XYZ file of N, CA, C and O in Angstrom:
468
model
N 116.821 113.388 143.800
C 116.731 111.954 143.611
C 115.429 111.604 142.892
O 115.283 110.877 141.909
N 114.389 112.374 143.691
C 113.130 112.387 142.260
C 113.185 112.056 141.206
O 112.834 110.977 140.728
N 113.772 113.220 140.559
C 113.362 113.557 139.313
C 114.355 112.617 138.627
O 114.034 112.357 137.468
N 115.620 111.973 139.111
C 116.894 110.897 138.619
C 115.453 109.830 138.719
O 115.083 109.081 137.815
N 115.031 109.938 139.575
C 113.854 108.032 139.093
C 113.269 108.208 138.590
O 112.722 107.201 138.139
N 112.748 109.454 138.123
C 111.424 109.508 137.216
C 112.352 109.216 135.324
O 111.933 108.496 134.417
N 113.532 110.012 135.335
C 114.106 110.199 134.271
C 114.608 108.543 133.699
O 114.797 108.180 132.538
N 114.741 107.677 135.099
C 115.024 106.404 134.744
C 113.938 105.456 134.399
O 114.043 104.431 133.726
N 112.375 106.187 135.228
C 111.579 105.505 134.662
C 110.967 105.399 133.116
O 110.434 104.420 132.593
N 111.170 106.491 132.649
C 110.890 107.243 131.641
C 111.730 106.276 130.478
O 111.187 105.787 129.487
N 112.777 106.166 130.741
C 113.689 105.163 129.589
C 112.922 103.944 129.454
O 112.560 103.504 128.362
N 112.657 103.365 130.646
C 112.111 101.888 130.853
C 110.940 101.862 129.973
O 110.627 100.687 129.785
N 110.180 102.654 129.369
C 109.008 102.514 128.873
C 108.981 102.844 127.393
O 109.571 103.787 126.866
N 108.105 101.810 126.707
C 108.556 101.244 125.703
C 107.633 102.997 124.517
O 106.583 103.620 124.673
N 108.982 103.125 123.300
C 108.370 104.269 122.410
C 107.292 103.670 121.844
O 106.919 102.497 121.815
N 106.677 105.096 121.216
C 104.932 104.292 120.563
C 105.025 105.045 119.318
O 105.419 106.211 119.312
N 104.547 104.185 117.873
C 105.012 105.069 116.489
C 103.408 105.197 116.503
O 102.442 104.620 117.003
N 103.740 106.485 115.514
C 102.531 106.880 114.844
C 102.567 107.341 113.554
O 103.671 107.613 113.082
N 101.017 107.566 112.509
C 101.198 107.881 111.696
C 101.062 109.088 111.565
O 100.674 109.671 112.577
N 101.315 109.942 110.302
C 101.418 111.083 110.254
C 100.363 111.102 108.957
O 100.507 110.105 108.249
N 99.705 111.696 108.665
C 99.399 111.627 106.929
C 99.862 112.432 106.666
O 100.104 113.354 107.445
N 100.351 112.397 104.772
C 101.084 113.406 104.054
C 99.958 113.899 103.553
O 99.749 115.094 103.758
N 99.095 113.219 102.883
C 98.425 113.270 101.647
C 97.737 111.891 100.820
O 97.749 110.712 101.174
N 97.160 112.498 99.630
C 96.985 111.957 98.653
C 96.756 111.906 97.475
O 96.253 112.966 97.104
N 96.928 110.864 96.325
C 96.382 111.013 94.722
C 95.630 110.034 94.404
O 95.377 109.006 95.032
N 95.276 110.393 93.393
C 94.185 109.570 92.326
C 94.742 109.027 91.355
O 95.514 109.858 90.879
N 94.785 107.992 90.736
C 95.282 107.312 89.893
C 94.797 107.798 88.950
O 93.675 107.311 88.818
N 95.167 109.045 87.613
C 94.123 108.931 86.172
C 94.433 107.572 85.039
O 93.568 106.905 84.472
N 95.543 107.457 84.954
C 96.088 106.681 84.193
C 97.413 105.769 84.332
O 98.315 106.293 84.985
N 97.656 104.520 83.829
C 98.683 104.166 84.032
C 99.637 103.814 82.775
O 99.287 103.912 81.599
N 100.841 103.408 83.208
C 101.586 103.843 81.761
C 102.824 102.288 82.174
O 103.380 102.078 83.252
N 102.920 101.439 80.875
C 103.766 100.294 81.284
C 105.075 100.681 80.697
O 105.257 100.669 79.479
N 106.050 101.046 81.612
C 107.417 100.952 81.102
C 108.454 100.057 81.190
O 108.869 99.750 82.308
N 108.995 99.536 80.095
C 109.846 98.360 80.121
C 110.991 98.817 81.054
O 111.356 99.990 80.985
N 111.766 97.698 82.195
C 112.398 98.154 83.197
C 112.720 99.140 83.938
O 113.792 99.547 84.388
N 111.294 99.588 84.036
C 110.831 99.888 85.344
C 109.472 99.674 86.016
O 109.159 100.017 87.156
N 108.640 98.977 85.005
C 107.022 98.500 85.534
C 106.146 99.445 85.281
O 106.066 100.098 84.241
N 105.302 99.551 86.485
C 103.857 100.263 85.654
C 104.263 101.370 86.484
O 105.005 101.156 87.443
N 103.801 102.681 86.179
C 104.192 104.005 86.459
C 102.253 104.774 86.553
O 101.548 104.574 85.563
N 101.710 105.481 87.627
C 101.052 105.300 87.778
C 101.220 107.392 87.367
O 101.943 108.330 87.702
N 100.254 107.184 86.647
C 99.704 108.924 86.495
C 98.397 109.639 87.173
O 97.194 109.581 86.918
N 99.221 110.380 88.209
C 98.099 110.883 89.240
C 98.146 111.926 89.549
O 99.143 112.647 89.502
N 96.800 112.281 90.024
C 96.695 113.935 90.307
C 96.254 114.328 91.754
O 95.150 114.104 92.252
N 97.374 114.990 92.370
C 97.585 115.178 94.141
C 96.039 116.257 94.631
O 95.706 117.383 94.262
N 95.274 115.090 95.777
C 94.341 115.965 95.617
C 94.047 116.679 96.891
O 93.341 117.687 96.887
N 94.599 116.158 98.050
C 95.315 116.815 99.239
C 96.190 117.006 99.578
O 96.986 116.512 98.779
N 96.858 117.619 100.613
C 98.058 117.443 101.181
C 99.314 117.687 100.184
O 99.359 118.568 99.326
N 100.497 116.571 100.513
C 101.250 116.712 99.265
C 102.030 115.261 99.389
O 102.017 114.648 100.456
N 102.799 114.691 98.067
C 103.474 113.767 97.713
C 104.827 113.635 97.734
O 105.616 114.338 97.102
N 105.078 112.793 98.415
C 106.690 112.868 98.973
C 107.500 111.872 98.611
O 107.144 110.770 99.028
N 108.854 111.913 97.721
C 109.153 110.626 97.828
C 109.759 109.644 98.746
O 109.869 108.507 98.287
N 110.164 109.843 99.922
C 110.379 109.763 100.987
C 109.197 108.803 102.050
O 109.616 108.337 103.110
N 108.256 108.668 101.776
C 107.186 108.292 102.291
C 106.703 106.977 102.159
O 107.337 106.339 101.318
N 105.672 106.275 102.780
C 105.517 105.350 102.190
C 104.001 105.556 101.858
O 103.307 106.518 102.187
N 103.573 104.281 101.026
C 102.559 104.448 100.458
C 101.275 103.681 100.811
O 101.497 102.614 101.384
N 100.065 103.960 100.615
C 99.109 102.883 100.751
C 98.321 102.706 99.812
O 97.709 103.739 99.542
N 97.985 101.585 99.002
C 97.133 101.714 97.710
C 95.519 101.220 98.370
O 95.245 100.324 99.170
N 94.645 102.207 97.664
C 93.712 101.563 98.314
C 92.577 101.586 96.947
O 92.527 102.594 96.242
N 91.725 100.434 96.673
C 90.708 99.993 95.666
C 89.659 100.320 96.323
O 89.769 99.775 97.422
N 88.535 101.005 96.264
C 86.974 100.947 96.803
C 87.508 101.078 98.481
O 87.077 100.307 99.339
N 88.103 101.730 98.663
C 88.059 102.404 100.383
C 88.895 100.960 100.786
O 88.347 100.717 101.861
N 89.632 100.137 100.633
C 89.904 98.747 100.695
C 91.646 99.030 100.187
O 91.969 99.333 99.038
N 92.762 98.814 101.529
C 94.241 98.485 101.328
C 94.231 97.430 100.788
O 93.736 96.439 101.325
N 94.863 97.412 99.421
C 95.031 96.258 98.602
C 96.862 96.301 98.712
O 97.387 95.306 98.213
N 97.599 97.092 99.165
C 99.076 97.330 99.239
C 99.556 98.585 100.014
O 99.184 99.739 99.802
N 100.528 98.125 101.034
C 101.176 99.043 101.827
C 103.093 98.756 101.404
O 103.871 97.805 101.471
N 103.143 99.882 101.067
C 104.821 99.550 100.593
C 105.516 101.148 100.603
O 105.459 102.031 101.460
N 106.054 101.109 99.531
C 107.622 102.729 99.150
C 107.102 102.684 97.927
O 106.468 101.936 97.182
N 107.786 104.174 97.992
C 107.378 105.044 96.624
C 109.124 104.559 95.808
O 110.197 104.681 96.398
N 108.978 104.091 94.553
C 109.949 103.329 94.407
C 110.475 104.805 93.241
O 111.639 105.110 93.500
N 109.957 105.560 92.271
C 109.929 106.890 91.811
C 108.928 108.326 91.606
O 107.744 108.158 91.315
N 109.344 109.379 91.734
C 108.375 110.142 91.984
C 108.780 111.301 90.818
O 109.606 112.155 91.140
N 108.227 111.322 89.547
C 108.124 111.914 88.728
C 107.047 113.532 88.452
O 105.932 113.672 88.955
N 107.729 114.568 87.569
C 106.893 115.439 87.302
C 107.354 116.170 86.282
O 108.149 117.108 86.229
N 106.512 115.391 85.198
C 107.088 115.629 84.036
C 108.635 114.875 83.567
O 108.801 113.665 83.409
N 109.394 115.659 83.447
C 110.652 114.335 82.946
C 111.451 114.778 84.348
O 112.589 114.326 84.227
N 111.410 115.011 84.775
C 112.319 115.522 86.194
C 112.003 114.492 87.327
O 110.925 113.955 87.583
N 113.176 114.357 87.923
C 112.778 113.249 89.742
C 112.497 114.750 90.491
O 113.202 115.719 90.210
N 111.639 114.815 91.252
C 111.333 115.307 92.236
C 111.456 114.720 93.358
O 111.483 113.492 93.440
N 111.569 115.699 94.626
C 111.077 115.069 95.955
C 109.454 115.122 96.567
O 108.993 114.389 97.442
N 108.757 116.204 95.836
C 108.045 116.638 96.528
C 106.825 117.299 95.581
O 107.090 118.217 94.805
N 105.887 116.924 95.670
C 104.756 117.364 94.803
C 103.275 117.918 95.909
O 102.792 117.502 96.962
N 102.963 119.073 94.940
C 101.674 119.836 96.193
C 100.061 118.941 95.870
O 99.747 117.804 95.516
N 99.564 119.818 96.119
C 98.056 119.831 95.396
C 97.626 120.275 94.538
O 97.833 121.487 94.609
N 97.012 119.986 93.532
C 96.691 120.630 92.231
C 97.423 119.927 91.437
O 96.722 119.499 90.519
N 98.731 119.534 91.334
C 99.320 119.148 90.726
C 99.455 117.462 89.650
O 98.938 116.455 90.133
N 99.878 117.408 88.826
C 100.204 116.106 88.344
C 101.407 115.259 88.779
O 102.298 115.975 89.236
N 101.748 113.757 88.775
C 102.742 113.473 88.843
C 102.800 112.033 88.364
O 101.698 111.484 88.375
N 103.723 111.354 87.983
C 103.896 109.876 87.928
C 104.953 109.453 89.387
O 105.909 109.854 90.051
N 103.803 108.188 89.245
C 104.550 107.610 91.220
C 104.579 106.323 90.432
O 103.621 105.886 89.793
N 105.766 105.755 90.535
C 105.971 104.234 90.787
C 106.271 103.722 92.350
O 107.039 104.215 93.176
N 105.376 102.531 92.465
C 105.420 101.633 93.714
C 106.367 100.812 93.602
O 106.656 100.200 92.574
N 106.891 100.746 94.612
C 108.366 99.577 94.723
C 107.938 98.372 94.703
O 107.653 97.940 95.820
N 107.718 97.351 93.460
C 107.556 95.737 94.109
C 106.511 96.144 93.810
O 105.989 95.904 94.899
N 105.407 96.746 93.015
C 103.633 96.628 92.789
C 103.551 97.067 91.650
O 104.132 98.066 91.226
N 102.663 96.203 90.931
C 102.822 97.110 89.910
C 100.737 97.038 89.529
O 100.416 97.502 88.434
N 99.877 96.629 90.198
C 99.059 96.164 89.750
C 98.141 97.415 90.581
O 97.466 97.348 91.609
N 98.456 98.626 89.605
C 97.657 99.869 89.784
C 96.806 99.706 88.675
O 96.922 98.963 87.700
N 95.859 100.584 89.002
C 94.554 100.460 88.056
C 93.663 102.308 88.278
O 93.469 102.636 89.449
N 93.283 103.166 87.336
C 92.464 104.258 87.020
C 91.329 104.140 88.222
O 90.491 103.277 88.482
N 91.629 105.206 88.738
C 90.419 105.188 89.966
C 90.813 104.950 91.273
O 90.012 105.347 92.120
N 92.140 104.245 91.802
C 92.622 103.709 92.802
C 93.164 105.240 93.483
O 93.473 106.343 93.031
N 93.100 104.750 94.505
C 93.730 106.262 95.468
C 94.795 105.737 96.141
O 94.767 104.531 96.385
N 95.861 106.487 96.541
C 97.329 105.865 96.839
C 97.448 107.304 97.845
O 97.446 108.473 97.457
N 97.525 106.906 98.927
C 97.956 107.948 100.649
C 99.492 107.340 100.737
O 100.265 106.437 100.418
N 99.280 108.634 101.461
C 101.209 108.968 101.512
C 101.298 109.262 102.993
O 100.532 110.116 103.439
N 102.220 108.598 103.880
C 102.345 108.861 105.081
C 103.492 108.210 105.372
O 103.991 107.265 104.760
N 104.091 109.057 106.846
C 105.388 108.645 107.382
C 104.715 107.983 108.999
O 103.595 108.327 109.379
N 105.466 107.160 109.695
C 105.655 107.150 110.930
C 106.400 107.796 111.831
O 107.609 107.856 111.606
N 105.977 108.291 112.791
C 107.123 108.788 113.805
C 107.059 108.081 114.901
O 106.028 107.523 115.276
N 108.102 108.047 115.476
C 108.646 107.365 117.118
C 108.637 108.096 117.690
O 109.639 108.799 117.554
N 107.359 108.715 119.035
C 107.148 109.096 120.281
C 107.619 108.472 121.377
O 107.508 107.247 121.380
N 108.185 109.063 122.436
C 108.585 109.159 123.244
C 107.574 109.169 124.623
O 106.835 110.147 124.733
N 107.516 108.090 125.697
C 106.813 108.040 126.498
C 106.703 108.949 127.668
O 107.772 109.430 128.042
N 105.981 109.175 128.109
C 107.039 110.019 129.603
C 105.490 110.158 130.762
O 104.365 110.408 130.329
N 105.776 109.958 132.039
C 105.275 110.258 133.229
C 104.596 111.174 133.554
O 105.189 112.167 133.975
N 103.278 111.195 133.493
C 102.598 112.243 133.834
C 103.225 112.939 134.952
O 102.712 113.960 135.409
């Protein structure tokens, strides 16, 4: 009967998300393409780049935009997935007001699960 109340208490309590970091790039350059916006040319300088992820743009250590990776380019190919070392073009979904120098982190959330000491 214990362990049935503990297992019921355990539901009752609310999940907690967290972030994960993927990574990140550097903005070298940006590039304006007619229908599809500004396309941002960057070089992965930790971790790795996912398109799957979402993004955070940040100016001078400062979130200026939290959103989705709207394409994730390398070279003329869609990728999913880019390392370190590497180059890539990332378009932001809905942003287009990237700028040379800006750093853009890549991270997912996950949903943890509470439970009873």
């Amino acid at each position: 009967i214990a362990d049935d109340m503990k297992k019921a208490m355990e539901g009752l309590l609310a999940p907690t998300t967290r972030e994960v970091r993927l990574g990140a790039a550097e903005v070298r350059d940006t590039f304006k393409i007619s229908r599809v916006g500004t396309v941002a040319g960057c070089f992965v300088t930790d971790g790795r780049v996912n398109r799957n992820a979402q993004v955070r743009l940040l100016r001078d250590n400062v979130v200026i935009h939290t959103g989705r990776v709207a394409s994730l380019r390398r070279f003329k190919e869609d990728v999913t997935e880019v390392r370190t070392g590497l180059e890539c073009g990332i378009g932001i979904a809905g942003y287009n007001d990237v700028k040379p120098g800006d750093v853009i982190e890549f991270f997912t959330t996950e949903t943890v699960r509470e439970s009873l000491a």
